[in-house]
Amino acid sequence: MATNKLQAWFPTAKAPIIISAPMLGAANATLAAAVSQAGGIGMIPGGLDFSSSSPHLVTLRASLLTAREHLSLPPSEPLPLGVGFLLFHPSLSKFVETTLPILTEHKVKAVFFFAPTPSTNGEDGGIIKDITSALHDQNIVVFFQVGNVAAARKAVQDGADVVVAQGVDAGGHQFVAGSGVVSLVPEVVDMVGREFPGREVSIVAAGGIVDGRGVAAGLALGADGVVLGTRFLVADEADTPEYRRKLLIETEDGGVSTAKSTVHDDIQGTTFWPAPYDGRALVGQSYKDHVSGLPMEENIKKYGDANQSGDTSRLVSWAGTGVGLVRKGGPAADIVRETRKEAVQSLRWLQGLYL
C-alpha cells in the first residue's frame, strides 16, 4: 500500500495504520507498546493535571519507562508511540514547563490532544498554539482530536499535524454536537485541502470503528489511518475490569445498547468535563432509571450504594456503537494484525468488484 504522511512520521507503522486511543483509565503503556510493536501507533494516556506535583506526571514517567522496556529500546532511540492529554485543566499553562521535559527526555514521538476549552483555545490560538509550537521545536508530532469541521480548522490553524476526526458513534467523551465519520471525515479532508494547500496535515478517522471493514471504510473516506478505542478495551493488556470485558463482549446492537449523554458523568461524579463535551456509554441501570424519571440525587445515591456493595449493574461503561461487533478479547498485537489483515482483504475485495 502507498506510503502516507503517518508512515513518514512513524516509519515502523504498517498500512493500513491502526492507532489505539489514549483511553484514560483503560489504556496503558503495555497496551500502547504492543500496538506499536505490531505495526500500529500506540497511545499512552497522560491525564490532564500538569502542575509540578501532579500524580499524572509521576505515572507518565513510569509509563514511558515501561513502554521502552516492552519495546526493548535503548534510551538513545525514540519511542514510536504517543501520549494523550486532555486540555481543560487549569494547570494547562504549566504544560511546557512540567510536561514537555518528560516527553523530550523519553523521546516520545507524538502527543494526542483533546478537549480544550474556549478560554485556553481562543481565536488567536492562546495557550494551545504556544504548546504546539514548543512541541514542534522538539520534533514531536501533534495529533488533535476534533468533532466538527470548525474545530478541525482551528486545530490546523494552531499547528496540528494530524487531525483525528471523531464521529458521534465513538465511545467515551466527544463533542456534544457532531456527525458520523461517513460525513465528517471527507468534509474535514476537503476543508484542509481547500483552505490549507501545501500543509502536511494527516486526517485520521475515529468513532465506531472496531474491525477491518471499518478501517477500510475510513480509508475510503480519505483518512490516512484510524483510531480504535472500544475494540482495545477488551485487549488482554487493557486495564478493563473483568465484569466490563464480559459486558462489552456480550453486548449486541451497539446503536441501541449505548447512549450519548452528559448523564453518565452526572451519575458517576465526573462532572469536571466542560460544556462542549458529553460521552457515549452502555445503557446500564442508572441510565434506564434516569430515562424513567428517577431524580438525579436519588440516582447518584443508588450508584454509590451499589458501588459499595459490589453491584456493577449501575456503573458506567464507556463504549461506542461498534461494541456490537466486538466478540472476543485477546492480545493487542493480535487485534492490530487481524484488523489490518481484514482491512486489506476488504479493500482487495472491493477492488476486484469495481476495478
Short mmCIF file of C-alpha atoms in Angstrom, two decimals:
data_model
loop_
_atom_site.label_atom_id
_atom_site.label_comp_id
_atom_site.label_asym_id
_atom_site.label_seq_id
_atom_site.Cartn_x
_atom_site.Cartn_y
_atom_site.Cartn_z
CA MET A 1 0.00 0.00 0.00
CA ALA A 2 1.18 3.55 -0.74
CA THR A 3 3.07 5.42 1.96
CA ASN A 4 1.11 8.25 3.57
CA LYS A 5 2.00 11.11 5.90
CA LEU A 6 1.64 8.97 9.02
CA GLN A 7 4.15 6.45 7.73
CA ALA A 8 6.64 9.23 7.07
CA TRP A 9 6.38 10.25 10.73
CA PHE A 10 6.13 6.67 12.03
CA PRO A 11 8.39 4.50 9.83
CA THR A 12 7.63 1.36 11.85
CA ALA A 13 3.87 1.67 11.26
CA LYS A 14 2.32 -0.60 8.65
CA ALA A 15 -0.60 0.34 6.44
CA PRO A 16 -3.48 0.33 6.99
CA ILE A 17 -2.40 2.25 10.10
CA ILE A 18 -4.26 1.43 13.30
CA ILE A 19 -3.94 3.74 16.31
CA SER A 20 -5.04 2.85 19.83
CA ALA A 21 -6.98 5.57 21.63
CA PRO A 22 -5.33 7.00 24.78
CA MET A 23 -8.27 5.99 26.98
CA LEU A 24 -7.67 7.30 30.49
CA GLY A 25 -8.42 4.52 32.96
CA ALA A 26 -8.22 1.72 30.39
CA ALA A 27 -5.22 2.15 28.08
CA ASN A 28 -1.68 1.92 29.45
CA ALA A 29 1.97 1.67 28.44
CA THR A 30 1.92 -2.09 27.92
CA LEU A 31 -1.06 -1.82 25.57
CA ALA A 32 0.48 1.08 23.65
CA ALA A 33 3.82 -0.72 23.28
CA ALA A 34 2.10 -3.87 22.00
CA VAL A 35 0.15 -1.86 19.41
CA SER A 36 3.30 -0.10 18.21
CA GLN A 37 5.29 -3.32 18.12
CA ALA A 38 2.62 -4.87 15.89
CA GLY A 39 2.92 -2.05 13.36
CA GLY A 40 0.29 0.29 14.77
CA ILE A 41 0.68 3.52 16.70
CA GLY A 42 0.08 3.09 20.41
CA MET A 43 -1.09 5.92 22.65
CA ILE A 44 -0.48 6.15 26.40
CA PRO A 45 -2.97 8.17 28.48
CA GLY A 46 -1.13 11.09 30.08
CA GLY A 47 -4.00 12.65 32.01
CA LEU A 48 -4.86 16.31 32.45
CA ASP A 49 -3.05 17.68 35.51
CA PHE A 50 0.17 19.47 34.54
CA SER A 51 1.02 21.00 37.91
CA SER A 52 4.50 20.35 39.26
CA SER A 53 3.14 17.98 41.93
CA SER A 54 0.78 16.16 39.55
CA PRO A 55 0.33 12.41 40.13
CA HIS A 56 -0.44 12.15 36.41
CA LEU A 57 3.12 13.17 35.58
CA VAL A 58 4.54 10.66 38.06
CA THR A 59 2.52 7.94 36.34
CA LEU A 60 3.58 9.20 32.92
CA ARG A 61 7.28 8.88 33.75
CA ALA A 62 6.78 5.31 34.91
CA SER A 63 4.63 4.51 31.88
CA LEU A 64 7.26 5.70 29.42
CA LEU A 65 9.90 3.57 31.11
CA THR A 66 7.54 0.59 30.92
CA ALA A 67 6.87 1.18 27.22
CA ARG A 68 10.59 1.40 26.44
CA GLU A 69 11.20 -1.83 28.33
CA HIS A 70 8.45 -3.66 26.43
CA LEU A 71 9.79 -2.39 23.12
CA SER A 72 13.37 -3.31 24.11
CA LEU A 73 14.62 0.10 23.01
CA PRO A 74 17.75 1.75 24.42
CA PRO A 75 17.43 5.30 25.83
CA SER A 76 19.00 6.74 22.68
CA GLU A 77 16.16 5.50 20.46
CA PRO A 78 12.86 7.42 20.07
CA LEU A 79 9.66 5.84 21.37
CA PRO A 80 7.42 5.09 18.35
CA LEU A 81 4.23 5.95 20.20
CA GLY A 82 2.34 8.91 21.60
CA VAL A 83 0.85 10.28 24.80
CA GLY A 84 -2.72 11.55 25.09
CA PHE A 85 -3.61 14.64 27.10
CA LEU A 86 -6.87 16.40 27.99
CA LEU A 87 -6.62 20.17 27.75
CA PHE A 88 -9.26 21.65 30.05
CA HIS A 89 -7.47 21.58 33.42
CA PRO A 90 -6.45 24.98 34.91
CA SER A 91 -2.83 23.77 35.07
CA LEU A 92 -2.54 23.67 31.26
CA SER A 93 -0.39 26.82 31.37
CA LYS A 94 2.31 24.69 33.06
CA PHE A 95 2.49 22.12 30.22
CA VAL A 96 5.68 23.40 28.60
CA GLU A 97 7.37 23.78 31.97
CA THR A 98 6.42 20.45 33.57
CA THR A 99 5.38 18.02 30.85
CA LEU A 100 7.39 18.81 27.74
CA PRO A 101 10.70 17.95 29.50
CA ILE A 102 9.35 14.46 30.27
CA LEU A 103 8.33 13.93 26.65
CA THR A 104 11.68 15.07 25.31
CA GLU A 105 13.68 13.12 27.89
CA HIS A 106 11.95 9.92 26.82
CA LYS A 107 11.98 10.84 23.11
CA VAL A 108 8.23 10.46 22.66
CA LYS A 109 7.23 10.68 19.01
CA ALA A 110 3.77 12.23 19.35
CA VAL A 111 1.10 13.76 21.56
CA PHE A 112 -2.64 13.28 21.18
CA PHE A 113 -4.65 16.31 22.34
CA PHE A 114 -8.36 16.52 23.09
CA ALA A 115 -10.93 18.74 24.77
CA PRO A 116 -9.65 22.32 25.04
CA THR A 117 -11.99 24.99 26.36
CA PRO A 118 -12.68 28.36 24.71
CA SER A 119 -10.62 30.07 27.42
CA THR A 120 -7.50 28.04 26.53
CA ASN A 121 -8.04 28.00 22.78
CA GLY A 122 -9.14 31.49 21.78
CA GLU A 123 -9.26 32.91 18.28
CA ASP A 124 -5.54 33.73 18.39
CA GLY A 125 -4.67 30.17 19.43
CA GLY A 126 -3.98 31.05 23.05
CA ILE A 127 -2.09 28.51 25.16
CA ILE A 128 -2.71 25.69 22.67
CA LYS A 129 -0.81 27.40 19.88
CA ASP A 130 2.14 28.11 22.18
CA ILE A 131 2.24 24.48 23.35
CA THR A 132 2.06 23.16 19.79
CA SER A 133 4.92 25.41 18.73
CA ALA A 134 7.05 24.19 21.65
CA LEU A 135 6.31 20.57 20.73
CA HIS A 136 7.28 21.19 17.11
CA ASP A 137 10.57 22.66 18.29
CA GLN A 138 11.28 19.20 19.73
CA ASN A 139 10.10 17.39 16.56
CA ILE A 140 7.05 15.95 18.32
CA VAL A 141 4.07 15.19 16.07
CA VAL A 142 0.82 16.77 17.29
CA PHE A 143 -2.46 14.85 16.96
CA PHE A 144 -5.62 16.82 17.70
CA GLN A 145 -8.99 15.08 18.10
CA VAL A 146 -12.00 17.09 16.97
CA GLY A 147 -15.70 16.51 16.42
CA ASN A 148 -16.67 19.00 13.73
CA VAL A 149 -15.24 20.91 10.80
CA ALA A 150 -14.86 24.20 12.67
CA ALA A 151 -12.76 22.52 15.35
CA ALA A 152 -10.68 20.80 12.67
CA ARG A 153 -9.98 24.16 11.03
CA LYS A 154 -8.96 25.62 14.39
CA ALA A 155 -6.68 22.65 15.10
CA VAL A 156 -4.84 23.12 11.80
CA GLN A 157 -4.54 26.86 12.40
CA ASP A 158 -2.95 26.07 15.77
CA GLY A 159 -0.42 23.76 14.14
CA ALA A 160 -1.88 20.26 14.29
CA ASP A 161 -0.02 17.70 12.19
CA VAL A 162 -2.75 15.08 12.50
CA VAL A 163 -6.46 15.84 12.78
CA VAL A 164 -8.43 12.99 14.34
CA ALA A 165 -11.99 13.37 13.04
CA GLN A 166 -14.10 11.74 15.74
CA GLY A 167 -17.67 10.87 14.78
CA VAL A 168 -20.54 10.67 17.24
CA ASP A 169 -20.53 6.85 17.18
CA ALA A 170 -17.43 6.99 19.37
CA GLY A 171 -17.38 5.64 22.89
CA GLY A 172 -16.34 7.79 25.79
CA HIS A 173 -16.11 11.57 25.62
CA GLN A 174 -16.72 13.54 22.45
CA PHE A 175 -18.34 16.70 21.12
CA VAL A 176 -21.98 17.15 22.13
CA ALA A 177 -22.86 18.26 18.59
CA GLY A 178 -21.28 16.46 15.66
CA SER A 179 -21.81 13.90 12.92
CA GLY A 180 -20.79 10.38 11.99
CA VAL A 181 -17.45 9.60 10.34
CA VAL A 182 -19.11 8.98 6.96
CA SER A 183 -19.78 12.68 6.51
CA LEU A 184 -17.27 14.19 8.96
CA VAL A 185 -14.06 12.67 7.58
CA PRO A 186 -14.49 13.64 3.91
CA GLU A 187 -15.67 17.13 4.81
CA VAL A 188 -12.60 17.64 7.02
CA VAL A 189 -10.37 16.24 4.24
CA ASP A 190 -11.91 18.64 1.72
CA MET A 191 -11.68 21.60 4.08
CA VAL A 192 -7.99 21.02 4.83
CA GLY A 193 -7.15 20.57 1.15
CA ARG A 194 -9.06 23.69 0.17
CA GLU A 195 -8.07 26.06 2.99
CA PHE A 196 -4.55 24.85 3.81
CA PRO A 197 -2.91 24.00 0.48
CA GLY A 198 0.63 22.79 0.85
CA ARG A 199 0.28 21.94 4.56
CA GLU A 200 1.37 18.45 5.61
CA VAL A 201 -1.76 17.53 7.57
CA SER A 202 -2.87 13.94 8.03
CA ILE A 203 -6.53 13.08 8.65
CA VAL A 204 -7.42 10.12 10.85
CA ALA A 205 -10.90 8.62 11.32
CA ALA A 206 -12.35 7.73 14.73
CA GLY A 207 -15.71 6.74 16.14
CA GLY A 208 -17.49 3.40 15.85
CA ILE A 209 -14.63 1.63 14.05
CA VAL A 210 -13.81 -1.76 15.58
CA ASP A 211 -12.87 -4.09 12.71
CA GLY A 212 -11.14 -4.24 9.33
CA ARG A 213 -14.27 -3.32 7.43
CA GLY A 214 -14.49 -0.10 9.39
CA VAL A 215 -10.81 0.56 8.76
CA ALA A 216 -11.32 0.08 5.01
CA ALA A 217 -14.29 2.44 5.12
CA GLY A 218 -12.23 5.08 6.92
CA LEU A 219 -9.53 4.87 4.27
CA ALA A 220 -12.14 5.13 1.52
CA LEU A 221 -13.39 8.34 3.13
CA GLY A 222 -9.92 9.87 2.76
CA ALA A 223 -8.31 9.08 6.12
CA ASP A 224 -4.64 8.08 6.41
CA GLY A 225 -5.40 5.80 9.34
CA VAL A 226 -7.97 5.03 12.02
CA VAL A 227 -8.26 5.18 15.80
CA LEU A 228 -9.76 2.22 17.65
CA GLY A 229 -10.94 2.63 21.22
CA THR A 230 -13.74 0.24 22.16
CA ARG A 231 -12.02 -2.68 20.43
CA PHE A 232 -8.93 -2.28 22.61
CA LEU A 233 -10.98 -2.16 25.82
CA VAL A 234 -11.08 -5.97 25.70
CA ALA A 235 -7.40 -6.39 24.81
CA ASP A 236 -5.53 -8.54 27.32
CA GLU A 237 -3.27 -5.63 28.25
CA ALA A 238 -6.06 -3.11 28.95
CA ASP A 239 -6.91 -2.06 32.50
CA THR A 240 -10.52 -3.09 31.96
CA PRO A 241 -12.23 -4.90 34.87
CA GLU A 242 -13.37 -8.44 34.10
CA TYR A 243 -17.07 -7.65 34.56
CA ARG A 244 -16.77 -4.87 31.98
CA ARG A 245 -14.93 -7.07 29.47
CA LYS A 246 -17.74 -9.62 29.71
CA LEU A 247 -20.35 -6.91 29.32
CA LEU A 248 -18.67 -5.42 26.25
CA ILE A 249 -18.29 -8.78 24.52
CA GLU A 250 -21.87 -9.81 25.22
CA THR A 251 -23.46 -6.51 24.12
CA GLU A 252 -25.33 -6.53 20.81
CA ASP A 253 -26.98 -3.83 18.71
CA GLY A 254 -24.50 -1.14 19.66
CA GLY A 255 -26.55 1.83 18.49
CA VAL A 256 -29.42 0.87 20.79
CA SER A 257 -27.31 -0.52 23.61
CA THR A 258 -25.33 2.71 24.06
CA ALA A 259 -26.43 6.25 24.81
CA LYS A 260 -24.68 9.60 24.26
CA SER A 261 -25.33 11.94 27.16
CA THR A 262 -23.88 14.06 29.97
CA VAL A 263 -25.93 11.95 32.39
CA HIS A 264 -23.19 9.32 32.63
CA ASP A 265 -20.82 11.90 34.11
CA ASP A 266 -23.52 13.30 36.39
CA ILE A 267 -24.20 9.87 37.85
CA GLN A 268 -20.60 8.87 38.49
CA GLY A 269 -19.43 12.33 39.57
CA THR A 270 -17.06 13.15 36.70
CA THR A 271 -18.74 16.48 36.16
CA PHE A 272 -15.45 18.32 35.58
CA TRP A 273 -15.88 17.87 31.80
CA PRO A 274 -16.61 21.26 30.19
CA ALA A 275 -19.86 22.06 28.41
CA PRO A 276 -18.90 21.27 24.78
CA TYR A 277 -18.46 17.55 25.60
CA ASP A 278 -20.58 14.57 26.56
CA GLY A 279 -19.95 10.83 26.40
CA ARG A 280 -21.29 7.57 24.99
CA ALA A 281 -21.62 4.57 27.30
CA LEU A 282 -23.53 1.32 27.59
CA VAL A 283 -27.13 1.72 28.69
CA GLY A 284 -26.98 0.46 32.28
CA GLN A 285 -29.47 0.53 35.13
CA SER A 286 -28.53 4.07 36.18
CA TYR A 287 -29.26 5.44 32.73
CA LYS A 288 -32.50 3.44 32.48
CA ASP A 289 -33.66 4.90 35.79
CA HIS A 290 -32.79 8.39 34.55
CA VAL A 291 -34.91 7.90 31.45
CA SER A 292 -37.74 6.63 33.68
CA GLY A 293 -37.65 9.88 35.64
CA LEU A 294 -35.67 8.99 38.75
CA PRO A 295 -34.37 12.26 40.32
CA MET A 296 -30.63 12.66 39.82
CA GLU A 297 -29.90 12.96 43.54
CA GLU A 298 -31.55 9.61 44.18
CA ASN A 299 -29.87 8.07 41.15
CA ILE A 300 -26.45 9.17 42.40
CA LYS A 301 -27.19 7.65 45.82
CA LYS A 302 -28.20 4.35 44.23
CA TYR A 303 -24.99 4.43 42.20
CA GLY A 304 -22.87 4.93 45.30
CA ASP A 305 -24.70 2.27 47.32
CA ALA A 306 -24.37 -0.28 44.51
CA ASN A 307 -20.69 0.51 44.05
CA GLN A 308 -20.00 -0.02 47.75
CA SER A 309 -21.84 -3.35 47.77
CA GLY A 310 -20.01 -4.68 44.70
CA ASP A 311 -23.05 -4.42 42.42
CA THR A 312 -21.69 -3.41 38.98
CA SER A 313 -25.07 -3.01 37.27
CA ARG A 314 -25.18 0.74 37.87
CA LEU A 315 -21.58 1.53 36.91
CA VAL A 316 -20.80 3.47 33.74
CA SER A 317 -19.07 1.52 30.95
CA TRP A 318 -17.89 3.73 28.11
CA ALA A 319 -18.33 2.16 24.66
CA GLY A 320 -19.03 3.18 21.08
CA THR A 321 -21.77 1.92 18.80
CA GLY A 322 -19.32 -0.57 17.31
CA VAL A 323 -19.45 -2.56 20.55
CA GLY A 324 -21.94 -4.95 18.96
CA LEU A 325 -19.15 -6.14 16.66
CA VAL A 326 -16.71 -6.85 19.49
CA ARG A 327 -16.96 -10.59 20.02
CA LYS A 328 -13.66 -11.52 21.67
CA GLY A 329 -10.61 -10.22 23.51
CA GLY A 330 -7.01 -11.28 23.00
CA PRO A 331 -3.55 -9.72 22.87
CA ALA A 332 -3.43 -6.17 21.50
CA ALA A 333 -0.86 -7.19 18.89
CA ASP A 334 -3.24 -9.83 17.54
CA ILE A 335 -6.05 -7.28 17.38
CA VAL A 336 -3.83 -4.97 15.31
CA ARG A 337 -2.65 -7.69 12.93
CA GLU A 338 -6.07 -9.31 12.47
CA THR A 339 -7.80 -5.97 11.92
CA ARG A 340 -5.17 -4.85 9.44
CA LYS A 341 -5.44 -8.16 7.55
CA GLU A 342 -9.22 -7.89 7.42
CA ALA A 343 -8.97 -4.31 6.15
CA VAL A 344 -6.63 -5.35 3.32
CA GLN A 345 -8.98 -8.20 2.42
CA SER A 346 -11.92 -5.80 2.32
CA LEU A 347 -10.04 -3.36 0.10
CA ARG A 348 -8.96 -6.12 -2.27
CA TRP A 349 -12.48 -7.48 -2.43
CA LEU A 350 -13.80 -4.05 -3.37
CA GLN A 351 -11.03 -3.62 -5.92
CA GLY A 352 -11.98 -6.93 -7.52
CA LEU A 353 -15.60 -5.89 -7.76
CA TYR A 354 -15.18 -2.44 -9.27
CA LEU A 355 -11.76 -2.15 -10.90
#
